[in-house]
Coordinates of C-alpha atoms and ligand atoms in Angstrom, one line a residue:
M1 CA 104.8 72.5 24.1
S2 CA 108.3 73.9 23.8
M3 CA 110.7 76.0 25.9
S4 CA 111.5 79.6 24.9
K5 CA 115.1 81.0 25.0
E6 CA 114.2 82.7 28.3
G7 CA 113.3 79.3 29.8
Q8 CA 109.5 79.7 29.7
L9 CA 107.2 76.9 28.8
V10 CA 105.4 77.9 25.5
V11 CA 101.9 76.3 25.5
P12 CA 99.9 76.3 22.2
D13 CA 96.1 76.8 22.4
A14 CA 95.6 73.2 21.1
V15 CA 98.0 71.3 23.2
D16 CA 99.0 67.6 23.1
I17 CA 99.5 66.1 26.6
P18 CA 100.7 62.5 27.0
F19 CA 99.0 60.4 29.6
I20 CA 99.9 57.1 31.2
E21 CA 96.7 55.4 32.2
G22 CA 98.2 53.3 35.0
D23 CA 97.7 49.8 36.2
G24 CA 95.0 48.2 38.4
T25 CA 92.4 50.9 39.1
G26 CA 94.3 53.3 36.7
S27 CA 91.9 52.8 33.8
D28 CA 88.8 53.7 36.0
I29 CA 90.6 56.7 37.5
W30 CA 91.9 58.0 34.2
A31 CA 88.6 57.7 32.4
A32 CA 86.9 59.6 35.3
S33 CA 89.7 62.3 35.4
R34 CA 89.7 62.9 31.7
I35 CA 86.0 63.8 31.5
V36 CA 86.6 66.3 34.3
F37 CA 89.6 67.8 32.5
D38 CA 87.8 68.1 29.2
A39 CA 84.7 69.7 30.8
A40 CA 86.8 72.2 32.6
V41 CA 88.9 73.2 29.6
K42 CA 85.7 73.6 27.5
K43 CA 84.0 75.7 30.2
A44 CA 87.0 77.9 30.8
Y45 CA 87.9 78.6 27.1
N46 CA 84.8 77.7 25.1
G47 CA 86.7 76.0 22.3
K48 CA 89.5 78.6 22.1
R49 CA 91.8 76.2 23.9
S50 CA 91.8 72.4 23.9
V51 CA 93.8 69.3 25.0
N52 CA 94.6 66.4 22.8
W53 CA 95.4 63.5 25.1
V54 CA 98.1 61.3 23.8
E55 CA 98.3 57.9 25.3
V56 CA 101.9 56.6 26.1
L57 CA 102.5 53.2 27.5
A58 CA 104.1 52.2 30.8
G59 CA 103.5 49.4 33.3
E60 CA 101.5 46.3 32.6
K61 CA 100.0 47.7 29.4
A62 CA 103.5 48.4 28.0
Q63 CA 104.7 45.0 29.1
E64 CA 101.9 43.4 27.1
A65 CA 102.3 45.5 24.0
K66 CA 106.0 46.2 23.9
G67 CA 107.6 43.6 26.2
T68 CA 109.0 46.2 28.6
M69 CA 107.4 48.1 31.4
L70 CA 108.9 51.4 30.3
P71 CA 109.5 51.7 26.6
D72 CA 112.1 54.2 25.3
E73 CA 109.4 55.8 23.1
T74 CA 107.4 56.7 26.3
L75 CA 110.3 58.7 27.6
E76 CA 110.9 60.3 24.3
Q77 CA 107.2 61.3 24.0
I78 CA 107.2 62.8 27.5
K79 CA 110.4 64.7 26.6
S80 CA 109.1 66.0 23.3
H81 CA 105.8 67.2 24.9
F82 CA 107.5 68.4 28.2
V83 CA 104.5 67.7 30.4
A84 CA 102.6 64.5 31.2
I85 CA 100.1 63.0 33.7
K86 CA 100.0 59.5 35.0
G87 CA 97.9 57.1 37.0
P88 CA 99.5 54.7 39.5
L89 CA 101.8 51.9 38.3
T90 CA 102.6 48.5 39.7
T91 CA 106.1 48.0 41.0
P92 CA 106.9 44.3 40.4
I93 CA 108.3 42.8 43.6
G94 CA 111.4 40.5 43.5
T95 CA 112.0 40.8 39.8
G96 CA 114.9 43.2 40.0
F97 CA 112.9 45.8 38.1
R98 CA 113.3 49.3 39.5
S99 CA 110.1 51.2 40.2
I100 CA 108.9 52.9 37.0
N101 CA 108.0 55.9 39.0
V102 CA 111.6 56.2 40.4
T103 CA 113.0 55.5 36.9
L104 CA 110.9 58.3 35.3
R105 CA 112.0 60.7 38.0
Q106 CA 115.7 59.8 37.5
V107 CA 115.8 59.6 33.7
L108 CA 114.0 62.9 33.3
D109 CA 115.8 64.4 36.3
L110 CA 112.6 65.5 37.8
Y111 CA 114.3 66.8 40.9
A112 CA 111.4 68.5 42.7
C113 CA 108.5 66.4 44.1
V114 CA 105.9 69.0 44.8
R115 CA 103.0 68.0 47.1
P116 CA 100.4 70.6 48.1
V117 CA 98.5 69.6 51.2
K118 CA 95.3 71.3 52.3
W119 CA 91.9 70.3 53.6
Y120 CA 88.7 70.3 51.6
N121 CA 85.5 71.0 53.5
G122 CA 83.7 67.8 54.4
V123 CA 86.7 65.5 54.1
P124 CA 86.8 63.3 57.2
A125 CA 90.1 64.1 59.0
P126 CA 91.6 62.8 62.2
V127 CA 92.4 66.2 63.8
T128 CA 90.0 68.8 65.2
H129 CA 91.0 71.7 62.9
P130 CA 92.3 70.2 59.6
Q131 CA 91.7 73.6 57.9
D132 CA 94.7 75.0 59.7
L133 CA 97.1 73.0 57.6
N134 CA 97.8 74.5 54.2
V135 CA 101.3 73.8 53.0
V136 CA 103.2 72.9 49.8
I137 CA 106.0 70.4 50.3
F138 CA 109.1 70.5 48.0
R139 CA 110.8 67.1 48.4
E140 CA 114.2 66.6 46.8
N141 CA 113.7 63.7 44.3
T142 CA 117.0 62.5 43.0
E143 CA 119.5 61.7 45.8
D144 CA 119.7 60.9 49.6
V145 CA 119.1 57.2 50.5
Y146 CA 117.0 56.9 47.3
A147 CA 120.2 56.8 45.3
G148 CA 120.0 53.0 45.8
L149 CA 123.6 52.5 47.1
E150 CA 123.0 49.5 49.4
W151 CA 124.8 46.3 50.2
Q152 CA 123.3 43.4 52.0
S153 CA 124.5 42.2 55.4
G154 CA 127.1 39.4 55.0
S155 CA 127.6 40.0 51.2
E156 CA 131.1 40.2 49.8
K157 CA 130.7 43.8 48.9
A158 CA 129.3 44.8 52.3
K159 CA 132.2 43.0 54.0
K160 CA 134.7 44.8 51.7
L161 CA 133.2 48.1 52.5
V162 CA 133.2 47.4 56.3
H163 CA 136.8 46.4 56.1
F164 CA 137.7 49.6 54.2
L165 CA 135.8 51.8 56.7
N166 CA 137.3 50.0 59.7
T167 CA 140.9 50.0 58.5
E168 CA 141.0 53.2 56.5
L169 CA 138.5 55.5 58.2
D170 CA 138.8 54.4 61.8
C171 CA 135.2 53.1 62.0
K172 CA 134.2 50.2 64.3
L173 CA 131.5 48.5 62.3
S174 CA 130.4 44.9 62.7
S175 CA 131.5 42.7 59.8
E176 CA 127.9 41.6 59.6
A177 CA 126.5 45.2 59.0
G178 CA 124.4 45.9 56.0
I179 CA 125.5 49.2 54.5
G180 CA 123.6 52.0 52.9
I181 CA 125.0 55.3 51.6
K182 CA 123.3 58.7 51.8
P183 CA 124.8 61.0 49.2
M184 CA 123.6 64.7 49.2
T185 CA 125.1 67.4 47.1
K186 CA 125.1 71.2 47.4
A187 CA 124.0 71.7 43.8
N188 CA 121.1 69.3 44.0
S189 CA 120.0 70.5 47.4
Q190 CA 120.2 74.1 46.3
R191 CA 118.2 73.7 43.0
L192 CA 115.4 72.2 45.1
I193 CA 115.5 74.9 47.7
R194 CA 115.7 77.6 44.9
A195 CA 112.5 76.2 43.3
A196 CA 110.8 76.3 46.8
I197 CA 111.9 79.9 47.4
K198 CA 110.8 81.0 43.9
Y199 CA 107.4 79.3 44.5
S200 CA 107.1 81.0 47.9
L201 CA 107.9 84.4 46.5
A202 CA 105.5 84.0 43.5
N203 CA 102.7 82.9 45.9
R204 CA 103.5 85.5 48.6
S205 CA 104.0 82.8 51.2
K206 CA 104.8 83.8 54.7
S207 CA 107.7 81.4 55.3
L208 CA 110.0 78.8 53.8
T209 CA 110.9 76.0 56.2
L210 CA 114.0 73.8 55.7
V211 CA 113.3 70.5 57.3
H212 CA 116.3 68.3 58.1
K213 CA 117.8 65.9 60.6
G214 CA 121.1 67.9 60.8
N215 CA 121.6 67.3 64.5
I216 CA 122.4 63.7 63.7
M217 CA 123.5 63.7 60.0
K218 CA 125.6 66.8 60.0
Y219 CA 127.3 66.6 56.6
T220 CA 124.2 65.6 54.6
E221 CA 121.0 66.8 56.4
G222 CA 122.9 69.5 58.3
A223 CA 124.5 70.6 55.1
F224 CA 121.1 70.8 53.4
K225 CA 120.0 73.4 56.0
Q226 CA 123.3 75.3 55.7
W227 CA 123.2 75.3 51.9
G228 CA 119.6 76.6 52.1
Y229 CA 120.4 79.6 54.2
E230 CA 123.5 80.3 52.0
L231 CA 121.3 80.2 48.9
A232 CA 118.7 82.5 50.4
A233 CA 121.4 85.0 51.4
S234 CA 123.3 84.9 48.1
E235 CA 120.5 84.8 45.6
F236 CA 117.4 86.3 47.4
S237 CA 118.9 88.7 49.9
N238 CA 116.5 91.5 49.1
Q239 CA 113.4 89.3 49.3
T240 CA 114.2 86.9 52.2
I241 CA 115.1 87.2 55.9
T242 CA 116.0 84.5 58.4
E243 CA 113.7 83.9 61.3
T244 CA 116.5 84.9 63.7
Q245 CA 117.0 88.2 62.0
A246 CA 113.2 88.8 61.8
T247 CA 112.9 88.1 65.6
E248 CA 115.7 90.5 66.4
N249 CA 114.4 93.2 64.2
P250 CA 110.8 92.8 63.2
A251 CA 110.7 96.0 61.1
L252 CA 113.2 94.4 58.7
A253 CA 110.9 91.5 58.0
S254 CA 108.1 93.6 56.4
G255 CA 107.2 92.2 53.0
K256 CA 109.9 89.5 53.1
L257 CA 109.8 85.8 53.0
I258 CA 111.0 84.4 56.4
V259 CA 113.4 81.5 56.0
N260 CA 113.6 79.1 59.0
D261 CA 114.5 75.5 59.7
R262 CA 113.1 72.7 61.8
I263 CA 114.6 69.4 62.8
A264 CA 112.4 66.7 61.2
D265 CA 111.1 65.1 64.4
N266 CA 110.0 68.5 65.7
M267 CA 108.4 69.3 62.3
F268 CA 106.1 66.3 62.7
Q269 CA 104.7 67.7 65.9
Q270 CA 104.7 71.3 64.6
I271 CA 102.4 70.4 61.7
L272 CA 100.0 68.8 64.2
L273 CA 100.2 71.4 67.0
R274 CA 101.0 74.7 65.2
P275 CA 100.0 73.9 61.5
S276 CA 99.0 77.5 60.6
E277 CA 102.6 78.7 61.2
Y278 CA 103.9 76.9 58.1
S279 CA 103.4 77.5 54.4
V280 CA 106.2 76.2 52.1
I281 CA 108.5 73.4 53.2
A282 CA 111.7 72.2 51.5
C283 CA 113.2 68.9 52.6
P284 CA 115.6 66.1 51.5
N285 CA 114.2 63.0 49.9
L286 CA 113.5 60.7 52.8
N287 CA 112.1 63.4 55.2
G288 CA 109.9 64.6 52.4
D289 CA 108.6 61.1 51.7
Y290 CA 107.5 60.7 55.3
L291 CA 106.3 64.3 55.8
S292 CA 104.2 64.5 52.7
D293 CA 102.2 61.4 53.5
A294 CA 101.8 62.3 57.2
A295 CA 100.6 65.8 56.3
A296 CA 98.1 64.4 53.7
A297 CA 96.8 62.0 56.3
Q298 CA 96.3 64.8 58.8
V299 CA 93.8 66.5 56.5
G300 CA 92.2 63.2 55.6
G301 CA 93.4 63.5 52.1
L302 CA 95.8 60.6 51.6
G303 CA 93.4 59.1 48.9
I304 CA 93.1 62.4 47.0
A305 CA 96.6 63.8 47.5
P306 CA 98.1 65.2 44.3
G307 CA 101.7 65.3 43.3
G308 CA 104.0 66.7 40.6
N309 CA 107.6 65.8 39.7
I310 CA 109.2 68.8 38.1
N311 CA 112.5 70.0 36.6
Y312 CA 112.0 73.8 36.5
E313 CA 115.0 74.3 34.2
T314 CA 114.2 71.8 31.4
G315 CA 110.5 72.3 31.9
Y316 CA 109.8 68.5 32.1
A317 CA 107.1 67.6 34.5
V318 CA 105.1 64.5 35.3
F319 CA 102.0 64.9 37.5
E320 CA 100.7 61.7 39.2
A321 CA 98.5 59.9 41.6
T322 CA 100.3 59.6 44.9
H323 CA 98.5 56.4 45.9
G324 CA 99.2 53.0 44.4
T325 CA 97.2 50.8 41.9
A326 CA 94.8 49.4 44.6
P327 CA 94.6 46.2 42.5
K328 CA 91.8 44.5 44.5
Y329 CA 89.4 47.2 43.2
A330 CA 90.6 47.1 39.6
G331 CA 87.8 47.3 37.0
Q332 CA 85.1 47.9 39.7
D333 CA 84.6 51.6 38.9
K334 CA 84.8 52.1 42.7
V335 CA 87.9 54.0 43.8
N336 CA 88.4 57.7 44.4
P337 CA 89.8 59.5 41.3
G338 CA 90.6 62.6 43.3
S339 CA 94.4 62.2 43.4
V340 CA 94.7 62.2 39.6
I341 CA 92.1 65.0 39.3
L342 CA 93.9 67.2 41.7
S343 CA 97.2 66.3 40.0
G344 CA 95.5 67.6 36.9
V345 CA 94.8 70.9 38.7
M346 CA 98.5 71.2 39.5
M347 CA 99.3 70.4 35.8
F348 CA 97.0 73.1 34.4
E349 CA 98.4 75.6 36.8
Y350 CA 101.9 74.6 35.7
I351 CA 101.1 75.2 32.1
G352 CA 99.5 78.5 32.9
W353 CA 95.9 77.4 32.4
S354 CA 95.0 78.4 36.0
E355 CA 91.3 79.1 35.1
V356 CA 90.9 75.3 34.4
G357 CA 92.6 74.4 37.7
K358 CA 90.4 76.7 39.7
L359 CA 87.2 75.4 38.1
I360 CA 88.1 71.8 38.8
E361 CA 89.2 72.4 42.3
T362 CA 86.1 74.4 43.3
S363 CA 83.8 71.9 41.6
M364 CA 85.5 68.9 43.3
A365 CA 85.2 70.7 46.7
K366 CA 81.5 71.3 46.0
T367 CA 81.0 67.6 45.2
I368 CA 82.6 66.5 48.5
E369 CA 80.6 69.1 50.4
S370 CA 77.4 67.7 48.9
K371 CA 78.5 64.3 50.4
K372 CA 78.3 62.5 47.1
V373 CA 81.5 60.5 47.6
T374 CA 83.3 57.2 46.7
Y375 CA 83.5 54.3 49.2
D376 CA 86.7 55.5 51.0
F377 CA 85.0 58.8 52.1
H378 CA 81.5 57.3 52.3
R379 CA 82.5 54.9 55.1
Q380 CA 83.7 57.9 57.2
I381 CA 81.0 60.5 56.5
P382 CA 77.7 60.0 58.2
G383 CA 74.7 60.5 55.9
A384 CA 76.9 60.5 52.7
T385 CA 75.7 59.1 49.4
L386 CA 77.9 56.4 47.9
V387 CA 78.8 57.0 44.3
K388 CA 81.1 55.2 41.8
C389 CA 84.3 56.5 40.5
S390 CA 82.7 57.6 37.2
E391 CA 79.7 59.1 39.1
F392 CA 81.9 61.2 41.3
A393 CA 83.5 62.6 38.1
N394 CA 80.1 63.2 36.6
E395 CA 79.1 65.2 39.7
I396 CA 82.2 67.3 39.4
V397 CA 81.3 67.9 35.7
T398 CA 77.8 69.0 36.7
H399 CA 79.3 71.6 39.1
I400 CA 81.8 72.8 36.4
E401 CA 78.9 73.2 33.9
K402 CA 76.8 75.1 36.4
S403 CA 79.5 77.5 37.5
Ligands
LIG501 P1 97.7 51.3 47.2 O1 97.5 50.8 45.8 O2 97.8 52.7 47.4 O3 96.5 50.7 48.1 C1 96.4 50.7 49.5 C2 95.0 51.0 49.9 O4 94.8 52.4 49.8 C3 93.9 50.4 49.1 O5 93.7 49.1 49.5 C4 92.8 51.3 49.5 O6 92.4 51.2 50.9 C5 93.5 52.7 49.5 N1 93.5 53.3 48.2 C6 94.4 53.4 47.2 N2 94.1 54.1 46.2 C7 92.8 54.5 46.4 C8 91.8 55.3 45.7 N3 92.1 55.8 44.5 N4 90.6 55.5 46.3 C9 90.3 55.0 47.5 N5 91.2 54.3 48.2 C10 92.4 54.0 47.7 O7 99.0 50.6 47.9 P2 99.6 49.1 47.7 O8 98.5 48.1 47.8 O9 100.7 49.1 48.7 O10 100.3 49.1 46.3 C11 99.7 48.5 45.2 C12 100.7 48.7 44.0 O11 100.8 50.1 43.7 C13 102.1 48.2 44.2 O12 102.6 47.6 43.0 C14 102.9 49.5 44.5 O13 104.3 49.4 44.1 C15 102.2 50.5 43.6 N6 102.3 51.9 44.0 C16 102.4 52.8 43.0 C17 102.5 54.2 43.3 C18 102.5 55.1 42.1 O14 102.4 54.7 41.0 N7 102.7 56.4 42.4 C19 102.5 54.6 44.6 C20 102.4 53.7 45.6 C21 102.3 52.3 45.3 P3 91.2 50.2 51.4 O15 91.8 48.8 51.3 O16 91.1 50.6 52.9 O17 90.0 50.4 50.7

């Protein structure tokens, strides 16, 4: 792949796409996902288009082969191919090694974490009407408390900071306080919100909701809201309208994207009590982390939730399983490959091969409806047939071939 001068991704008919298999259950999940991807590409294009999967190493496999969890050549390969897909990776605890997932996002500046959340017929869900929730969450991926600026309680640096804050900035902090810093910038907030607005307009979404905790954190979360409204007014004034303006003058709202905001705690009850009122959501990093998992759980889809980390300007994108490596099931051909499969759907849509995405999504939905499911769904669906990870994929392939 390459980027055109106009900033469009150029995708050849025979495209190389790097993949990271992932640790733990990653090899089972990747093998299952790959046969689904290949079957869908073949069905959609009958040989006119194809994917050459290029393995790049990260995690335990890279540690064994290269002596490092994230070799430079892996980053170079992803950059030169623009788009990659990955299974889950282990984050070693207590070794001082930063999460590979976080490192990938930061090094490639993948500022938007995009998580579509919707219900698939037959998926056991904890709410009465899971079908009412159908949202796409855009989570800022590079700053906020994830910037990693933290000092341990009682450490020299924490004491130094507390002293500075108390003496220079009139704070009244305990000398024993642990300190964390939450940086958020206008430029990084607005590029995320811009991507969410563009997505909303391209998909004719009803509304774009800015989720924040600005009532408490005025100059970070509150600023995120403010910067969002300013951006909508300055760059998308003909296509957007605020909720307040639309309420005052409904005629003006016709055909326009409604931009509104919700305080984060309210948003958690809104998606439960009034889910159908929301479509695209933009939020800072920490809110987005909580909200995307809560929303996925609401539709019963935590185990199959897809995700993409994207920089819309450079074109770099890494699509990934949102669950972890589930190490206790490694090598058992047991777990649900749905998260990587649906991340593949996002990836094919991103590169403009939407026929492939649609085929996969419809066929996976049919497989779940037929109640042939892996252990995680099987234990919750009365009368379901238990299938292995690979068998679940084969069922999807059968539906692809029949369609
Ligand atoms: P986890 O691997 O997500 O597993 C937690 C539980 O979730 C599993 O025991 C299993 O539940 C269920 N689960 C996970 N994946 C599943 C699948 N594909 N199909 C069905 N059920 C699935 O979380 P963890 O045990 O906290 O983390 C393990 C490792 O993964 C850690 O090193 C962590 O850092 C890493 N991690 C990586 C990513 C990523 O690469 N994106 C994300 C999160 C965590 P039951 O026990 O109920 O069967």
